[in-house]
Short mmCIF file of C-alpha atoms in Angstrom, two decimals:
data_model
loop_
_atom_site.label_atom_id
_atom_site.label_comp_id
_atom_site.label_asym_id
_atom_site.label_seq_id
_atom_site.Cartn_x
_atom_site.Cartn_y
_atom_site.Cartn_z
CA ASP A 1 29.01 24.64 0.48
CA ALA A 2 29.16 26.23 4.12
CA GLY A 3 27.38 24.48 6.87
CA VAL A 4 25.62 25.88 9.98
CA THR A 5 27.82 29.35 10.92
CA GLN A 6 27.66 30.68 14.52
CA SER A 7 29.13 34.00 15.81
CA PRO A 8 30.78 34.50 18.08
CA THR A 9 32.67 30.89 18.89
CA HIS A 10 33.49 32.14 22.77
CA LEU A 11 31.87 34.77 25.00
CA ILE A 12 32.30 36.11 28.51
CA LYS A 13 29.68 37.90 30.08
CA THR A 14 29.06 39.98 33.36
CA ARG A 15 26.07 38.56 35.47
CA GLY A 16 23.05 40.98 34.71
CA GLN A 17 24.39 42.14 30.99
CA GLN A 18 22.53 41.25 27.97
CA VAL A 19 23.78 38.61 24.93
CA THR A 20 23.14 38.71 21.62
CA LEU A 21 24.37 35.19 19.58
CA ARG A 22 24.00 34.73 15.84
CA CYS A 23 23.79 31.90 13.36
CA SER A 24 23.66 31.57 9.66
CA PRO A 25 21.83 28.23 8.75
CA LYS A 26 22.96 25.98 5.94
CA SER A 27 22.29 27.58 2.10
CA GLY A 28 18.60 26.16 1.22
CA HIS A 29 17.72 25.80 4.52
CA ASP A 30 14.61 28.00 5.77
CA THR A 31 14.20 26.75 9.86
CA VAL A 32 16.38 27.37 12.38
CA SER A 33 16.58 26.29 16.15
CA TRP A 34 17.97 27.05 19.37
CA TYR A 35 19.51 24.78 21.77
CA GLN A 36 21.64 25.04 25.10
CA GLN A 37 23.99 22.59 26.21
CA ALA A 38 25.04 22.96 29.61
CA LEU A 39 28.65 21.15 30.70
CA GLY A 40 28.23 17.39 30.73
CA GLN A 41 24.44 17.71 29.64
CA GLY A 42 22.53 16.91 26.85
CA PRO A 43 21.32 20.26 24.34
CA GLN A 44 17.84 21.47 25.20
CA PHE A 45 15.52 23.15 23.00
CA ILE A 46 14.82 27.00 23.45
CA PHE A 47 12.85 27.79 20.23
CA GLN A 48 12.30 27.51 16.82
CA TYR A 49 11.77 30.23 14.02
CA TYR A 50 10.29 29.69 10.53
CA GLU A 51 9.18 32.29 8.29
CA GLU A 52 10.70 35.15 10.75
CA GLU A 53 7.96 33.79 13.77
CA GLU A 54 8.96 31.57 16.62
CA ARG A 55 7.20 28.68 15.96
CA GLN A 56 7.81 26.47 19.02
CA ARG A 57 9.42 27.29 22.25
CA GLY A 58 10.95 25.12 24.90
CA ASN A 59 10.72 25.58 28.72
CA PHE A 60 12.97 28.59 28.84
CA PRO A 61 11.92 31.87 30.73
CA ASP A 62 10.84 35.10 28.60
CA ARG A 63 14.88 36.10 29.09
CA PHE A 64 15.57 34.47 26.15
CA SER A 65 14.15 35.52 23.23
CA GLY A 66 15.15 35.49 19.38
CA HIS A 67 14.58 36.84 15.92
CA GLN A 68 14.93 35.33 12.16
CA PHE A 69 15.71 37.86 9.40
CA PRO A 70 14.35 37.38 5.58
CA ASN A 71 17.21 35.85 4.81
CA TYR A 72 16.64 32.87 7.20
CA SER A 73 19.52 33.75 9.69
CA SER A 74 18.90 34.12 13.30
CA GLU A 75 19.72 35.58 16.49
CA LEU A 76 19.42 34.79 20.09
CA ASN A 77 19.31 37.27 22.80
CA VAL A 78 19.65 36.64 26.65
CA ASN A 79 18.62 39.46 29.19
CA ALA A 80 19.80 39.73 32.76
CA LEU A 81 22.51 36.96 32.47
CA LEU A 82 22.41 34.42 35.28
CA LEU A 83 25.69 32.68 35.88
CA GLY A 84 23.56 29.87 35.30
CA ASP A 85 23.45 30.69 31.67
CA SER A 86 26.59 29.53 31.03
CA ALA A 87 26.37 26.80 28.34
CA LEU A 88 27.49 26.23 24.72
CA TYR A 89 24.78 27.42 22.68
CA LEU A 90 23.97 25.57 19.43
CA CYS A 91 22.01 26.94 16.67
CA ALA A 92 20.47 23.87 14.22
CA SER A 93 18.96 24.20 10.84
CA THR A 94 16.55 22.24 8.70
CA PRO A 95 15.56 22.40 4.93
CA PRO A 96 11.72 23.07 4.00
CA GLY A 97 9.89 20.40 2.69
CA GLY A 98 10.34 17.79 5.40
CA PHE A 99 12.30 17.10 8.73
CA TYR A 100 14.75 14.57 8.40
CA GLY A 101 17.33 15.65 11.46
CA TYR A 102 19.07 19.13 11.82
CA THR A 103 22.28 20.47 11.06
CA PHE A 104 24.09 21.70 13.67
CA GLY A 105 26.58 25.01 14.17
CA SER A 106 29.78 24.44 16.21
CA GLY A 107 28.10 26.64 18.87
CA THR A 108 28.92 29.68 21.04
CA ARG A 109 30.51 29.29 24.40
CA LEU A 110 28.78 31.43 27.03
CA THR A 111 30.63 31.91 29.91
CA VAL A 112 28.84 33.90 32.38
CA VAL A 113 30.87 35.66 35.32
CA ALA B 1 5.60 14.40 26.67
CA GLN B 2 8.71 12.66 25.23
CA SER B 3 11.82 11.50 26.81
CA VAL B 4 15.20 9.63 26.23
CA THR B 5 17.29 7.87 28.37
CA GLN B 6 21.12 6.55 27.77
CA LEU B 7 22.17 3.75 29.59
CA GLY B 8 25.51 4.48 30.93
CA SER B 9 27.20 8.06 30.94
CA HIS B 10 30.74 6.42 30.03
CA VAL B 11 31.37 3.36 28.38
CA SER B 12 34.92 2.18 27.54
CA VAL B 13 36.08 -0.65 25.27
CA SER B 14 39.27 -1.52 23.61
CA GLU B 15 40.03 -0.51 19.83
CA GLY B 16 38.60 -3.46 17.78
CA ALA B 17 35.90 -4.42 20.13
CA LEU B 18 32.25 -3.84 19.69
CA VAL B 19 30.65 -0.71 20.37
CA LEU B 20 27.06 -0.86 22.14
CA LEU B 21 25.68 2.38 23.49
CA ARG B 22 22.02 2.20 24.61
CA CYS B 23 19.39 4.23 23.95
CA ASN B 24 15.80 3.83 25.20
CA TYR B 25 12.91 6.29 24.39
CA SER B 26 9.19 7.61 25.30
CA SER B 27 7.04 8.87 22.93
CA SER B 28 3.02 8.88 22.51
CA VAL B 29 3.36 8.96 18.95
CA PRO B 30 5.71 7.27 16.47
CA PRO B 31 8.91 8.52 16.78
CA TYR B 32 11.71 9.78 14.87
CA LEU B 33 14.84 8.77 16.26
CA PHE B 34 18.36 9.96 15.74
CA TRP B 35 22.07 9.48 17.01
CA TYR B 36 24.15 12.33 17.09
CA VAL B 37 28.19 12.45 17.63
CA GLN B 38 30.14 15.53 19.42
CA TYR B 39 33.55 15.80 19.41
CA PRO B 40 35.24 17.79 22.00
CA ASN B 41 34.63 21.84 21.30
CA GLN B 42 32.65 21.07 18.05
CA GLY B 43 28.80 21.05 17.19
CA LEU B 44 26.67 17.85 16.71
CA GLN B 45 27.06 15.60 13.86
CA LEU B 46 24.42 13.45 12.39
CA LEU B 47 25.65 9.83 12.87
CA LEU B 48 22.19 8.17 11.46
CA LYS B 49 18.50 8.31 11.98
CA TYR B 50 15.12 6.46 11.95
CA THR B 51 11.68 8.00 10.50
CA THR B 52 10.06 5.26 8.80
CA GLY B 53 10.68 1.81 6.88
CA ALA B 54 13.16 -0.53 7.79
CA THR B 55 14.10 -0.39 11.24
CA LEU B 56 17.93 -1.26 10.89
CA VAL B 57 19.66 1.79 10.13
CA LYS B 58 23.06 2.16 8.60
CA GLY B 59 25.11 5.45 9.27
CA ILE B 60 28.25 6.99 8.62
CA ASN B 61 31.64 5.60 9.90
CA GLY B 62 30.28 1.89 10.36
CA PHE B 63 27.70 2.72 13.06
CA GLU B 64 24.31 1.20 12.92
CA ALA B 65 21.06 1.06 14.85
CA GLU B 66 17.83 -0.97 14.94
CA PHE B 67 14.67 0.47 16.21
CA LYS B 68 12.64 -2.21 18.34
CA LYS B 69 9.14 -0.81 18.95
CA SER B 70 8.17 -3.23 21.24
CA GLU B 71 11.55 -2.75 23.72
CA THR B 72 11.30 1.18 22.91
CA SER B 73 15.04 0.84 22.21
CA PHE B 74 17.21 2.24 19.53
CA HIS B 75 20.74 1.03 20.55
CA LEU B 76 23.75 2.18 18.48
CA THR B 77 26.52 -0.34 17.63
CA LYS B 78 29.90 -0.61 15.77
CA PRO B 79 31.41 -4.06 15.10
CA SER B 80 34.94 -2.55 15.32
CA ALA B 81 35.84 0.39 17.54
CA HIS B 82 38.63 2.73 16.13
CA MET B 83 40.24 5.49 18.25
CA SER B 84 38.78 7.97 16.28
CA ASP B 85 35.03 6.68 17.75
CA ALA B 86 36.23 8.37 20.89
CA ALA B 87 33.49 10.93 21.39
CA GLU B 88 30.26 12.16 23.22
CA TYR B 89 27.03 10.32 21.91
CA PHE B 90 23.56 11.66 21.99
CA CYS B 91 20.60 10.08 21.38
CA ALA B 92 17.26 11.99 20.76
CA VAL B 93 13.60 11.65 19.52
CA SER B 94 11.19 13.72 17.71
CA ASP B 95 7.74 13.41 17.09
CA GLY B 96 7.76 14.08 13.31
CA ASN B 97 5.26 17.00 13.91
CA ALA B 98 5.70 20.66 12.63
CA GLY B 99 8.62 21.92 14.47
CA ASN B 100 10.27 18.70 15.47
CA MET B 101 12.09 19.73 18.52
CA LEU B 102 14.48 17.30 19.41
CA THR B 103 14.41 15.97 23.13
CA PHE B 104 18.12 14.39 23.79
CA GLY B 105 19.38 12.13 26.26
CA GLY B 106 22.35 12.98 28.70
CA GLY B 107 24.62 11.34 26.50
CA THR B 108 27.11 8.62 26.73
CA ARG B 109 31.29 9.41 26.57
CA LEU B 110 32.68 6.80 24.76
CA MET B 111 36.54 6.03 25.42
CA VAL B 112 38.50 3.73 23.35
CA LYS B 113 41.45 2.10 24.75
CA PRO B 114 44.90 1.12 22.92
#
């Protein structure tokens, strides 16, 4: 049973560019959340998608946007990249009917140069 | 607003020694509490969680944690450290509502000496 899968694993972008990261949730999970983990820090919540809508959002600017598809997979888009956006981006999914902790993917390492 | 404080960004123990990683939280509602482990270049793996019920929670790999409401603490322990326990450990809190955003602490890097 595949867990949460993310692509790509690594990415290098230039300041000002746009990037799209992708996530497929664990089988049977319908809710997807995104977290940003800067080097040496704990993950920070970006937003969560449920039923193809953004249900909750953390303290991130509008440059960060997302989407959830009917098959529950999700994308994270970041526009006008800044050097400070360099981080590990983690996708996590949860099953329907209750919350007992996320299942995390291995993340996408984004480097902005 | 919720917050998590992990005391000690780095903890070093000898193989076979007791592991104690400290976590204190702040929450205005009864919290859900979690410990995650992160190995280099990997995502987060759930070690254990407290939602309701028994305050002593046992997790994977011999780890356990005790929820102490009066101390707002959820410290992680393991009786005997193994070399494979060397990793980054994160404590997290959620308010259990719809959405269930996790708020993480800054992490503690556990080093195990032979």
